[in-house]
Coordinates of C-alpha atoms in Angstrom, one line a residue:
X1 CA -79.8 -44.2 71.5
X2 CA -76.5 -45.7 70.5
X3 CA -75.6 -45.6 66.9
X4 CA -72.6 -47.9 65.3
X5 CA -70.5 -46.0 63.2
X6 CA -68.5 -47.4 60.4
X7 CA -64.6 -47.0 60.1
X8 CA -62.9 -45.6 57.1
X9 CA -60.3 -47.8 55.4
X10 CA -56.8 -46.7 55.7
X11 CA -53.7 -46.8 52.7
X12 CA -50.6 -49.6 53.8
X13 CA -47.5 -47.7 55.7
X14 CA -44.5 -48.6 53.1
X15 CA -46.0 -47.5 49.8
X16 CA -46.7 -44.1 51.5
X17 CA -43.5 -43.7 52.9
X18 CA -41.6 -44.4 49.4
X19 CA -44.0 -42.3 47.3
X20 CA -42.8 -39.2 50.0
X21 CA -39.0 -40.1 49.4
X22 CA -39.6 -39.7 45.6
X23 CA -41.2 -36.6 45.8
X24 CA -38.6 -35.6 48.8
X25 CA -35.6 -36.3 46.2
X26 CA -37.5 -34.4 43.4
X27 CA -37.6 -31.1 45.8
X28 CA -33.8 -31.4 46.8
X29 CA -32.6 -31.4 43.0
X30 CA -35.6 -28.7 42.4
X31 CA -33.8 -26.6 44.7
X32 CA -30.1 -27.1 43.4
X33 CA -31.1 -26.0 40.2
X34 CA -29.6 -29.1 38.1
X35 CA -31.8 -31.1 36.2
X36 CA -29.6 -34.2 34.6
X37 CA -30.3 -34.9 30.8
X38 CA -31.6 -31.4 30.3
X39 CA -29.9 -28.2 29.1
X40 CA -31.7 -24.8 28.1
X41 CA -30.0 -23.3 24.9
X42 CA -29.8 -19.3 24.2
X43 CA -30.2 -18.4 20.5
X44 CA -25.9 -17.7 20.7
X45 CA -25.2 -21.3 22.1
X46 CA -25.2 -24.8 21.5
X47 CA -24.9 -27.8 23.3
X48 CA -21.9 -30.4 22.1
X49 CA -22.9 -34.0 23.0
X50 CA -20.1 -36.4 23.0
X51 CA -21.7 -40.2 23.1
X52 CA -19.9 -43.4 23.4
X53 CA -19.6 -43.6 19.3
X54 CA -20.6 -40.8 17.7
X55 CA -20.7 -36.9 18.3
X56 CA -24.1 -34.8 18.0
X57 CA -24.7 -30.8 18.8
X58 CA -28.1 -28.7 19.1
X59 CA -28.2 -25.4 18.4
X60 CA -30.3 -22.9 20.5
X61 CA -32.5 -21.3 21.5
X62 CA -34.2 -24.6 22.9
X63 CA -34.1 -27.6 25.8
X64 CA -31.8 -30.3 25.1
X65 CA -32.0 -33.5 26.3
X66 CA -29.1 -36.2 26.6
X67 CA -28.6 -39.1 28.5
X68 CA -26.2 -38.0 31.2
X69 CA -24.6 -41.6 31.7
X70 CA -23.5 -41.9 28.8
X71 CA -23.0 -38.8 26.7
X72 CA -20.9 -36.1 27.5
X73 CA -22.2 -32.7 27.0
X74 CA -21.0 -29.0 27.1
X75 CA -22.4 -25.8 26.3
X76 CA -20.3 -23.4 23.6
X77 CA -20.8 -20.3 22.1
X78 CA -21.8 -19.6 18.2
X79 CA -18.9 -18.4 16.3
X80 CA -19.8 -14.6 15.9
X81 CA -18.4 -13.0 12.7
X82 CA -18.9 -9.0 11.3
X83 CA -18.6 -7.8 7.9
X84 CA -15.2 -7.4 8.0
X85 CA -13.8 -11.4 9.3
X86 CA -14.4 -14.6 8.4
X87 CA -13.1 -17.8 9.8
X88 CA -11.7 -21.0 8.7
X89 CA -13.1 -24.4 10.0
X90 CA -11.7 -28.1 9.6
X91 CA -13.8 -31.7 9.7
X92 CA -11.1 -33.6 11.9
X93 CA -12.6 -36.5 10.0
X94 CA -12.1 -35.8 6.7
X95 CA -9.6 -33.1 7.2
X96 CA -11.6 -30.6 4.6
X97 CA -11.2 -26.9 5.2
X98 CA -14.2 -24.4 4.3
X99 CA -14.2 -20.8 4.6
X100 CA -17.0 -19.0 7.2
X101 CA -17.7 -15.6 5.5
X102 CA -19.3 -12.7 8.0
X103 CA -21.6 -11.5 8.4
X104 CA -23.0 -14.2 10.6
X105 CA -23.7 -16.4 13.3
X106 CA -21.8 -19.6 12.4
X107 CA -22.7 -23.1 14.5
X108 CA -19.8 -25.3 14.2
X109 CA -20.9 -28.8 13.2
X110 CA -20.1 -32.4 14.9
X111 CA -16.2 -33.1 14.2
X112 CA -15.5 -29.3 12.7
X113 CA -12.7 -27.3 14.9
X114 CA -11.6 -23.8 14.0
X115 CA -8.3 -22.8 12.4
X116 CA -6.2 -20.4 14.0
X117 CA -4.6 -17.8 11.8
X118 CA -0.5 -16.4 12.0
X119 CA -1.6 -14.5 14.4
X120 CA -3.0 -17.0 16.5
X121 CA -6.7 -15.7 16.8
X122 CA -9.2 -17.9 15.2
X123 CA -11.1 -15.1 13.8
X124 CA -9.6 -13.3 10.5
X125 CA -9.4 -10.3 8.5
X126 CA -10.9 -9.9 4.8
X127 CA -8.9 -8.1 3.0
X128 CA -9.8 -4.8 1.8
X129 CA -8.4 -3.3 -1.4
X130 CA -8.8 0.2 -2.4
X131 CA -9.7 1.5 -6.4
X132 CA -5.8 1.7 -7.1
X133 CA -4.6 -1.6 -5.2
X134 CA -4.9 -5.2 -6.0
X135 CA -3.9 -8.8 -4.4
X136 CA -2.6 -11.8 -5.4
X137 CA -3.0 -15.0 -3.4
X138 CA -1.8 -18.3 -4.3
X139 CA -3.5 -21.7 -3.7
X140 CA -1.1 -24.3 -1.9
X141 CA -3.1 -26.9 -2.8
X142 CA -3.0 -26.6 -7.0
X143 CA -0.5 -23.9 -7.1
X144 CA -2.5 -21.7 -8.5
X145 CA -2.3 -17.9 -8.7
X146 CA -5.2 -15.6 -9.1
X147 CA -5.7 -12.1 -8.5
X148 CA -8.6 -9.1 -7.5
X149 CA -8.5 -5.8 -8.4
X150 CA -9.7 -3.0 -6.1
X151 CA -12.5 -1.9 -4.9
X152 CA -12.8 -5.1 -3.1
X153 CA -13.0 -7.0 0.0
X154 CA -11.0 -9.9 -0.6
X155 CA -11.3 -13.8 1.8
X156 CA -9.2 -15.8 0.7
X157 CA -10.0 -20.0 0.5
X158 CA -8.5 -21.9 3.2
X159 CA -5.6 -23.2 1.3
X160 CA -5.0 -19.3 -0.8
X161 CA -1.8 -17.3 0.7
X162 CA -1.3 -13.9 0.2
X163 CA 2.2 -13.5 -1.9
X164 CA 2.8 -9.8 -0.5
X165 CA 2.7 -8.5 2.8
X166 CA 0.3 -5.6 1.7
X167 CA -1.9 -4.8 -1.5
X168 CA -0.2 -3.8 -4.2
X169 CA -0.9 -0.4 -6.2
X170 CA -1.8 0.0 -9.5
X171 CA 0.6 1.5 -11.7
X172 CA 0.2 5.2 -12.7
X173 CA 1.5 6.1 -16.3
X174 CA 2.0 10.1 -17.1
X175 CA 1.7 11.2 -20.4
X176 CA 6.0 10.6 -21.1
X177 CA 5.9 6.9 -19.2
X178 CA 5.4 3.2 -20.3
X179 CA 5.9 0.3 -18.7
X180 CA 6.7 -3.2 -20.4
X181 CA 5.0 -6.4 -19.0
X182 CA 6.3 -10.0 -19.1
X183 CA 3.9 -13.1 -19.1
X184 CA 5.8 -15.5 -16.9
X185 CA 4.3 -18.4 -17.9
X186 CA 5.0 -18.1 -21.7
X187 CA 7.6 -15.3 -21.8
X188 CA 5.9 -13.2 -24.0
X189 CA 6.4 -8.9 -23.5
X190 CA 3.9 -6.1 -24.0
X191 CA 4.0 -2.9 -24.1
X192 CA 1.7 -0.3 -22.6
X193 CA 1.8 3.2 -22.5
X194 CA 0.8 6.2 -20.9
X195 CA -1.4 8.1 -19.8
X196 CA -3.2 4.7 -17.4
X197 CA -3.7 3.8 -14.5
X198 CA -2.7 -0.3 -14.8
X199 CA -3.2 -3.1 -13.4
X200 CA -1.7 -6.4 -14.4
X201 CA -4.3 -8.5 -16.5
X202 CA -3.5 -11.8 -14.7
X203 CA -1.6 -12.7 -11.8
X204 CA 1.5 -13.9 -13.7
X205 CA 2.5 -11.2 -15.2
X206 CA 5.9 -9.4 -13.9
X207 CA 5.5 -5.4 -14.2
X208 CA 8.8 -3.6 -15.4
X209 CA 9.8 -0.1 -14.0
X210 CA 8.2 2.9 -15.4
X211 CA 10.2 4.5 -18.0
X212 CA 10.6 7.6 -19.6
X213 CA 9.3 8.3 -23.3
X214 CA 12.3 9.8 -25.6
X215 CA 11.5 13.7 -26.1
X216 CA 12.7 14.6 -29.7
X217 CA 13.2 18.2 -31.2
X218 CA 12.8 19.1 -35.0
X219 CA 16.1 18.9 -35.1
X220 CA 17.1 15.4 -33.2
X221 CA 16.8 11.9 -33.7
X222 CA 17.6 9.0 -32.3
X223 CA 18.4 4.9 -33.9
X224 CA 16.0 2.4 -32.7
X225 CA 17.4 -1.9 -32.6
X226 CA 14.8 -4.1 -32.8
X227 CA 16.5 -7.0 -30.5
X228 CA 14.7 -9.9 -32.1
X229 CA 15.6 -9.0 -35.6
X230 CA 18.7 -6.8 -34.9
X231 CA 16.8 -4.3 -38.1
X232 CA 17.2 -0.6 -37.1
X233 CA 15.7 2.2 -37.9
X234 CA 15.7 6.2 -37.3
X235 CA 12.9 8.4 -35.4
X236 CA 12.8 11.8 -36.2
X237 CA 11.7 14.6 -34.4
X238 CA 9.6 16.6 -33.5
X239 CA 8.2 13.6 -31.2
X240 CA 7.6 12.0 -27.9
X241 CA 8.7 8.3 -28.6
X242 CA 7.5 5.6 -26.7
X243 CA 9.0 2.2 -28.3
X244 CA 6.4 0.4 -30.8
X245 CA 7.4 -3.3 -29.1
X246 CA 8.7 -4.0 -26.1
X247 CA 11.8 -5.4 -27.9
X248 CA 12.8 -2.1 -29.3
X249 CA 16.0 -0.7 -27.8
X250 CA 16.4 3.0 -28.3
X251 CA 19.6 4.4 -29.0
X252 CA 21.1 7.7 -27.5
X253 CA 19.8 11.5 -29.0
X254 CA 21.8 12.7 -31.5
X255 CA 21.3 16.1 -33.3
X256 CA 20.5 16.3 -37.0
X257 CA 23.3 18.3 -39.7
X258 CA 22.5 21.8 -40.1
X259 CA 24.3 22.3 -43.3
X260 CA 24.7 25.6 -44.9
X261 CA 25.0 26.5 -48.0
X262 CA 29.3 26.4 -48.4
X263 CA 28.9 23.3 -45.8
X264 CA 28.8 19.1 -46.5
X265 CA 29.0 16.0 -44.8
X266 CA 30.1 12.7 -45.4
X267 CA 28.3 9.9 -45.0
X268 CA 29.3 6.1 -45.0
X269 CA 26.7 3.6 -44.3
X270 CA 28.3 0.8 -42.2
X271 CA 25.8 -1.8 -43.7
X272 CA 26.9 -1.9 -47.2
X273 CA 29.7 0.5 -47.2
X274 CA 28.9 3.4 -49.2
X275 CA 29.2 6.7 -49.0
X276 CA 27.0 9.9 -50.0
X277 CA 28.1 13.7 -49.8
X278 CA 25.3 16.0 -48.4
X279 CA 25.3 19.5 -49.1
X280 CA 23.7 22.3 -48.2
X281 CA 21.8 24.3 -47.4
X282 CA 19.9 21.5 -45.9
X283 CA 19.3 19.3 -42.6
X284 CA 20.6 15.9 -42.8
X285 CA 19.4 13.0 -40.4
X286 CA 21.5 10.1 -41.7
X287 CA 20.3 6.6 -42.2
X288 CA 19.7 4.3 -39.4
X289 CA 23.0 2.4 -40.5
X290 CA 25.5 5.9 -41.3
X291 CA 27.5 7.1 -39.7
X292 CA 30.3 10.4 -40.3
X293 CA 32.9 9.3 -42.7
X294 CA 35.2 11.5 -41.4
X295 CA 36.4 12.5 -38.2
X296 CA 35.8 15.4 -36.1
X297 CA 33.9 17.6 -36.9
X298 CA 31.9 15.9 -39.3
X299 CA 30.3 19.0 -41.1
X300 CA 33.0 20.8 -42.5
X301 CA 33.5 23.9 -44.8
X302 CA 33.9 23.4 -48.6
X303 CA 37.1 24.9 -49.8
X304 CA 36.8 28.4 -51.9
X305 CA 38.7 28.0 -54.9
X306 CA 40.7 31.1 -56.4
X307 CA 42.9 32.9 -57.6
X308 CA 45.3 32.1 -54.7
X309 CA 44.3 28.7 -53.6
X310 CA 44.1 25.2 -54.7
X311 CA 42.8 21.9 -53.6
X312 CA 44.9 18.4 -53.5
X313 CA 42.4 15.7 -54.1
X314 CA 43.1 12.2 -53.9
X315 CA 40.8 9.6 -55.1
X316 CA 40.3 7.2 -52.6
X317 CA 39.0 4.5 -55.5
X318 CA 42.5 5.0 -57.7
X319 CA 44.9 6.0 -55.3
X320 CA 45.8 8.9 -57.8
X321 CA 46.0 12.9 -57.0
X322 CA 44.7 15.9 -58.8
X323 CA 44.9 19.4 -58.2
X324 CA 41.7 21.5 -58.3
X325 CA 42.2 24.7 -59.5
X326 CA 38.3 25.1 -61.2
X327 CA 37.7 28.6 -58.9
X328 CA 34.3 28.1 -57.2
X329 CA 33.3 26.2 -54.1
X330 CA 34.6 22.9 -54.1
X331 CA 32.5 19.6 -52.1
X332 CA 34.4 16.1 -52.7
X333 CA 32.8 13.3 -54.4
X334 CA 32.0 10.5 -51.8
X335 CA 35.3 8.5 -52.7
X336 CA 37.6 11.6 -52.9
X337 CA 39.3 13.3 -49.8
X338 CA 40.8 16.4 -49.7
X339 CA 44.9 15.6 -48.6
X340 CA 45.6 19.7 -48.3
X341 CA 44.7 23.1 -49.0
X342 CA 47.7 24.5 -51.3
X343 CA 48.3 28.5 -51.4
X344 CA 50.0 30.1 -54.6
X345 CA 54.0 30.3 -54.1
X346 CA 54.6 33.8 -55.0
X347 CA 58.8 34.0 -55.9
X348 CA 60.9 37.2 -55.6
X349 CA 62.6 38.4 -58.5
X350 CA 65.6 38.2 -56.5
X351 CA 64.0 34.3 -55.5
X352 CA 64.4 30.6 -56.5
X353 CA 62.4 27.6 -55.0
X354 CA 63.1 24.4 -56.0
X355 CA 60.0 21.8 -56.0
X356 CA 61.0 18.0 -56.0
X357 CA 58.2 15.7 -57.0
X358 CA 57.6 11.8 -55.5
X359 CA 60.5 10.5 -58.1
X360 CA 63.2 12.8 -56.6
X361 CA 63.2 15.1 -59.4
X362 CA 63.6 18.9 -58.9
X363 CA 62.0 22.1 -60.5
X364 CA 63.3 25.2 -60.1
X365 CA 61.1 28.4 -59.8
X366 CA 62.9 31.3 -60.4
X367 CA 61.6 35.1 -60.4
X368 CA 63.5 36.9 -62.3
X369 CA 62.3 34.2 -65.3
X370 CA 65.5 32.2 -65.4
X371 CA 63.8 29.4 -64.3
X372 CA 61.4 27.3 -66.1
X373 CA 58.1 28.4 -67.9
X374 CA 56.4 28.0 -64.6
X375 CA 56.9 31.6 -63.6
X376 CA 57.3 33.4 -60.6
X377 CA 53.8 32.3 -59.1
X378 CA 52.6 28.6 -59.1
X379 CA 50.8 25.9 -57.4
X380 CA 52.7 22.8 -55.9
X381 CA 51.5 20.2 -57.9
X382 CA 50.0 16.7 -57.3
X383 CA 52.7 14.0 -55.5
X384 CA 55.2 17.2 -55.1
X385 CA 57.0 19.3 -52.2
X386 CA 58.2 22.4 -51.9
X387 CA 62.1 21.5 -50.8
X388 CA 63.3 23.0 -47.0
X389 CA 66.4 23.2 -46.4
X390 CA 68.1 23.6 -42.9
X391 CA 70.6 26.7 -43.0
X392 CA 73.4 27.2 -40.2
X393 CA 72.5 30.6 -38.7
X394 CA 73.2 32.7 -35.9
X395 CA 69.9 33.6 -35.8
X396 CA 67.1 31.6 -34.2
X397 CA 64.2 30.2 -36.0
X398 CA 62.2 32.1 -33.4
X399 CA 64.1 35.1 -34.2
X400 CA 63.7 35.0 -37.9
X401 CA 60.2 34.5 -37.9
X402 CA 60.2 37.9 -35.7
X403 CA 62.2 39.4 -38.2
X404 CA 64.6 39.9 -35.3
X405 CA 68.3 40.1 -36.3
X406 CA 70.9 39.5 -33.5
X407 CA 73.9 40.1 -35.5
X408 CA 75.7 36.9 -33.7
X409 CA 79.6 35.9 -35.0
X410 CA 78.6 31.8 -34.1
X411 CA 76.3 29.6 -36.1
X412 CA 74.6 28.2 -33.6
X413 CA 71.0 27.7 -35.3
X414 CA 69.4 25.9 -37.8
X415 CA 66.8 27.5 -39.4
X416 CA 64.4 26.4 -42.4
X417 CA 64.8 28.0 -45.9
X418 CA 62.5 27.1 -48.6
X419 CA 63.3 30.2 -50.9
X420 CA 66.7 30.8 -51.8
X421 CA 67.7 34.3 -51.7
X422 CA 69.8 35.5 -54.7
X423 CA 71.1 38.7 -53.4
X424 CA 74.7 38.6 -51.9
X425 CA 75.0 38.6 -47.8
X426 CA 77.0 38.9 -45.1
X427 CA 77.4 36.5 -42.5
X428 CA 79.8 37.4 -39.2
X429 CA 82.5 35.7 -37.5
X430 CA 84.5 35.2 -34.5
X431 CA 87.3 32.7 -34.8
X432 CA 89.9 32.0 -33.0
X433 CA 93.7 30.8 -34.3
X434 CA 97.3 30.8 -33.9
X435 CA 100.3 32.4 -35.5
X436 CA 103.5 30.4 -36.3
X437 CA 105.0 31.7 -32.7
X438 CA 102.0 30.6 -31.1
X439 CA 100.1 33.4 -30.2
X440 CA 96.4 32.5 -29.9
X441 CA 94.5 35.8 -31.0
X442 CA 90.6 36.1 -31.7
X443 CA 89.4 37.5 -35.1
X444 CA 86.1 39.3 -36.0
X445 CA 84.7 40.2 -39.2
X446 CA 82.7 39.5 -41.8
X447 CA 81.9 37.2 -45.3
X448 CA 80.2 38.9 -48.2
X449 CA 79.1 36.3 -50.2
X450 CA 76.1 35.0 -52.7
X451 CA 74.2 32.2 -53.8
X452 CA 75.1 31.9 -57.6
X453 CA 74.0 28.3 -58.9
X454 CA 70.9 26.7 -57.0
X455 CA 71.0 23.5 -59.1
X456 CA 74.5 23.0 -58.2
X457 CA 73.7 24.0 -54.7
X458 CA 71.1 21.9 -54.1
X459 CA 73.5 18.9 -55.6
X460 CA 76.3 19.5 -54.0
X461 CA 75.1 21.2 -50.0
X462 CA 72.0 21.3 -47.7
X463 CA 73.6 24.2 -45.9
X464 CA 75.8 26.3 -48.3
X465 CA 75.7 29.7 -45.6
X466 CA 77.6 26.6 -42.9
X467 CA 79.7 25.6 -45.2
X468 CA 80.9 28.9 -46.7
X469 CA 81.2 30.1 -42.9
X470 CA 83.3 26.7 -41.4
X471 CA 85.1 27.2 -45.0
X472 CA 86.4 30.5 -44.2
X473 CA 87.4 29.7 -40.8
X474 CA 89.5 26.8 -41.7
X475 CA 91.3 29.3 -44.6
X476 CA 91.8 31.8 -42.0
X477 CA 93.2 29.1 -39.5
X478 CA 95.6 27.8 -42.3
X479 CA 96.7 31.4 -43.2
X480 CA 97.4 32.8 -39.7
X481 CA 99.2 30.1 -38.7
X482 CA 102.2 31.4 -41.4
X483 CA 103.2 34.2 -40.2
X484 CA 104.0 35.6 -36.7
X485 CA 102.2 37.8 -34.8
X486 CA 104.3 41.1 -36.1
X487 CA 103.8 40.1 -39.7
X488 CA 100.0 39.4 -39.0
X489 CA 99.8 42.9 -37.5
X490 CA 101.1 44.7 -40.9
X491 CA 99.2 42.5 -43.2
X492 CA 96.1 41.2 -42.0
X493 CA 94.2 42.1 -44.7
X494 CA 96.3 40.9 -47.2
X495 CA 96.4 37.4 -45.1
X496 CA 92.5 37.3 -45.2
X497 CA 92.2 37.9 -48.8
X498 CA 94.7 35.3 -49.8
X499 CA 92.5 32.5 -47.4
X500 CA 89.5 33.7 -49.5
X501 CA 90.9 33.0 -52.5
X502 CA 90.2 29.2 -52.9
X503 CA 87.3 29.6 -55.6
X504 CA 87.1 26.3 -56.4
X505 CA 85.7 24.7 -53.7
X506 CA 82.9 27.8 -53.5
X507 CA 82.0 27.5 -57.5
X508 CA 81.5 23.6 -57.0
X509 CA 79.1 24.5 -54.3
X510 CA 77.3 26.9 -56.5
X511 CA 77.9 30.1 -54.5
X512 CA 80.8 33.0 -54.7
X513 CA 82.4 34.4 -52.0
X514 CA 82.9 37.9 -53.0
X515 CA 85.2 39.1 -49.7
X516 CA 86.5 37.8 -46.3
X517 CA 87.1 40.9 -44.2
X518 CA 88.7 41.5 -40.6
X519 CA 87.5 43.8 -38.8
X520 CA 88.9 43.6 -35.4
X521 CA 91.7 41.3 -33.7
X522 CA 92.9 40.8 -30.2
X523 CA 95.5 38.6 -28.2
X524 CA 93.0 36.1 -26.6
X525 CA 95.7 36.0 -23.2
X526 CA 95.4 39.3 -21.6
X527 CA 99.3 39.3 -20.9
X528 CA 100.3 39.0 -23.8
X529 CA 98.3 41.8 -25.4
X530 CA 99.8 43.9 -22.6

């Protein structure tokens, strides 16, 4: 009954022991959760693999494998952009810049590295224009300029700066604005006017300020220059005038003539020199190179010629004067202006005036008909005067005008005189002289005397009443100083007669003392009148 069993063959000690080590090892990194050469990817990341020469990355989602000795890996995140950013990324190779527009999920590739903006961030904002705004961005790389108009959402390339801080607006033209726009590159101007909304047609133009149209009523105007050509011309109203060229500089409002029907104005045109006469009844707007001819005002009345009133013209072209007597409304020619308005010189019959012409010569005007043919009314004539002489009075100028008399015994005045009075007068006095014992006494009285000759008068005096008055005094002086006091008392009279009685030297002065009266005498020392 004993059986022989056979042995089962057995595996060698040392292979099982190593093949348990392996698989020992294999546990332990199983359980610290870090498999070398192996990386798991989301769909955000990717793994950047740094090797000995070159640089490779994976994108997820996925397993990456790498050889851990001599590559360098590291996980990194997508670069995540929204609608409204976009990003700038470099090759550190090649040095080239792209632009990363969002929306999107953006892996960078092997060598690229992203470009922080001013701010620092390395994400960026588009820019967003509105209808009324636009941008303009300049490249540094070609110097360049372009520009966008709104709406928009604007990303610039990565070499394009903006050249303003914030979008600019659109400029809004009302119905009285324009607005003239240089090109900068060639210089040229244009004009455009409102009612728009504008925006610049390219990104070198330069945008003026907004200015006003020129309102213009039916009655105004206003001189427009053309600077290039320096021609002018006038805009009349009624109108809102915006320039035709941006070189057109317009002058200031002025307001058209309103002329009447007795009314004119004188015109001289500054271009070629001449000069028209408007009349009216009208509305003048003068050529865009006239100006007034005369002074202010510049509309003025045409002269109404009658019965009383004449005109002294003088022509302009031949020097010469002529008085216009033709009755009826009188407008100068465009080379005649009118020197004066002359009234009719109406003469007393008891009257003379004497007119001297530009040779010195004298007419005499009398009214009573002794004078020339002229008569005793008359018109000065061309290059004539009526003569004024200055008359010792005792009445002021002032006075006389007033027809004030103040009866004063000193001449102390000199007053104008242009007709001569005929009629005998009387002028008073106050003198003081001396008799032969010395007694200083003060006279008062009067002279009676008359204008007789004028031609002689005006030869011989300017002031005949003066010199009849200083005349008398000296006689009187002369007389007194004769006789004492006693013998002045009992024949004063007779004394003052006898110093009028020098005839001569009042006929050679064309006048005629008729009497030389005292009237009252005192002692001028109060003692010795006593």
């Amino acid at each position: 009954g004993w059986r022989r069993r056979h042995a089962r063959p057995t595996m060698p000690v040392i292979p099982a022991i190593g093949f348990a080590a392996c698989g020992l090892a294999t546990l332990v990194a199983l359980s610290l959760g870090n498999l070398p050469g192996l990386a798991f990817l989301q769909p955000n990341e990717q793994l950047h693999m740094r090797g000995l020469s070159d640089i490779h990355v994976k994108n997820g989602p996925g397993i990456a494998t790498y050889l851990p000795l001599v590559t360098r890996a590291r996980k990194r995140n997508g670069v995540k952009l929204d609608e409204t950013q976009y990003a700038v990324v470099r090759n550190s190779l090649t040095a080239e810049e792209v632009t990363i527009e969002g929306p999107t999920l953006y892996f960078l590739r092997p060598h690229e590295v992203l470009v922080a903006g001013k701010h620092g961030s390395d994400l960026r904002t588009k820019i967003v224009l509105e209808k009324q705004e636009y941008i303009r961005l300049r490249d540094a790389k070609s110097g360049n300029l372009r520009q966008v108009h709104g709406p928009a959402t604007v990303v610039p390339s990565p070499h394009e700066t903006v050249t303003s801080r914030e979008p600019q607006r659109a400029l809004k033209l009302s119905d009285l604005e324009y607005v003239i726009v240089t090109d900068t590159l060639s210089g040229a101007e244009r004009l455009v006017s409102g009612p728009a909304l504008f925006f610049p047609q390219s990104a070198y133009e330069r945008v003026g300020k907004a200015l006003h149209k020129r309102p213009l009523s039916e009655l105004e105007y206003t001189v427009v220059t053309d600077t290039l050509s320096g021609s002018k011309r006038v805009v009349q109203g009624p109108a809102l005038y915006a320039p035709a060229s941006p070189h057109d500089l317009i002058g200031d409002t002025s307001h058209a003539f309103e002329l009447k029907q007795h009314q004119y104005v004188k015109l001289l045109d500054s271009a070629t020199g001449g000069v028209r006469v408007m009349r009216g009844e009208a509305v003048i707007f003068p050529a865009a190179h006239e100006v007034p001819a005369e002074g202010n005002p510049a509309v003025r009345n045409a002269v109404n010629v009658d019965d009383e009133t004449a005109v002294l013209v003088l022509s302009l072209q031949t020097g010469q004067q002529r008085l216009v007597t033709d009755q009826g409304l009188f407008f100068p020619q465009p080379l005649e202006e009118i020197v004066e308005v002359r009234k009719l010189v109406r003469v007393e019959p008891h009257e003379v005036a004497i007119v001297r012409d530009n040779k010195g010569a004298f007419t005499f005007h009398a009214g009573n008909g002794t004078g020339d043919e002229s008569g005793a009314a008359f018109h000065i004539p061309p290059f004539s005067e009526l003569v004024t002489m200055m008359w010792s009075s005792g009445t002021s100028k002032e006075d006389v005008k007033a027809n004030v008399v103040r009866n004063a015994k000193q001449v102390a005045y000199k007053v104008p005189v242009q007709k001569i009075d005929l009629r005998p007068q009387y002028a008073f006095f106050e003198y003081k002289v001396r008799t032969s014992d010395n007694v200083e006494l003060v006279l008062e009285g009067t002279i009676f005397w008359a204008v007789k000759d004028v031609p002689r008068m005006i030869e011989r005096t300017g002031d005949p009443k003066g010199d009849v008055w200083y005349h008398a005094r000296s006689a009187l002086i002369q007389a007194v100083s004769k006789v004492d006091l006693l013998e002045f008392m009992a024949s004063f009279n007779t004394i003052a007669r006898a110093a009028a009685a020098d005839e001569a030297f009042y006929e050679e002065r064309g006048v005629k003392l008729y009497s030389l009266e005292v009237t009252r005498y005192e002692c001028a020392d109060g003692k010795t009148a006593s």
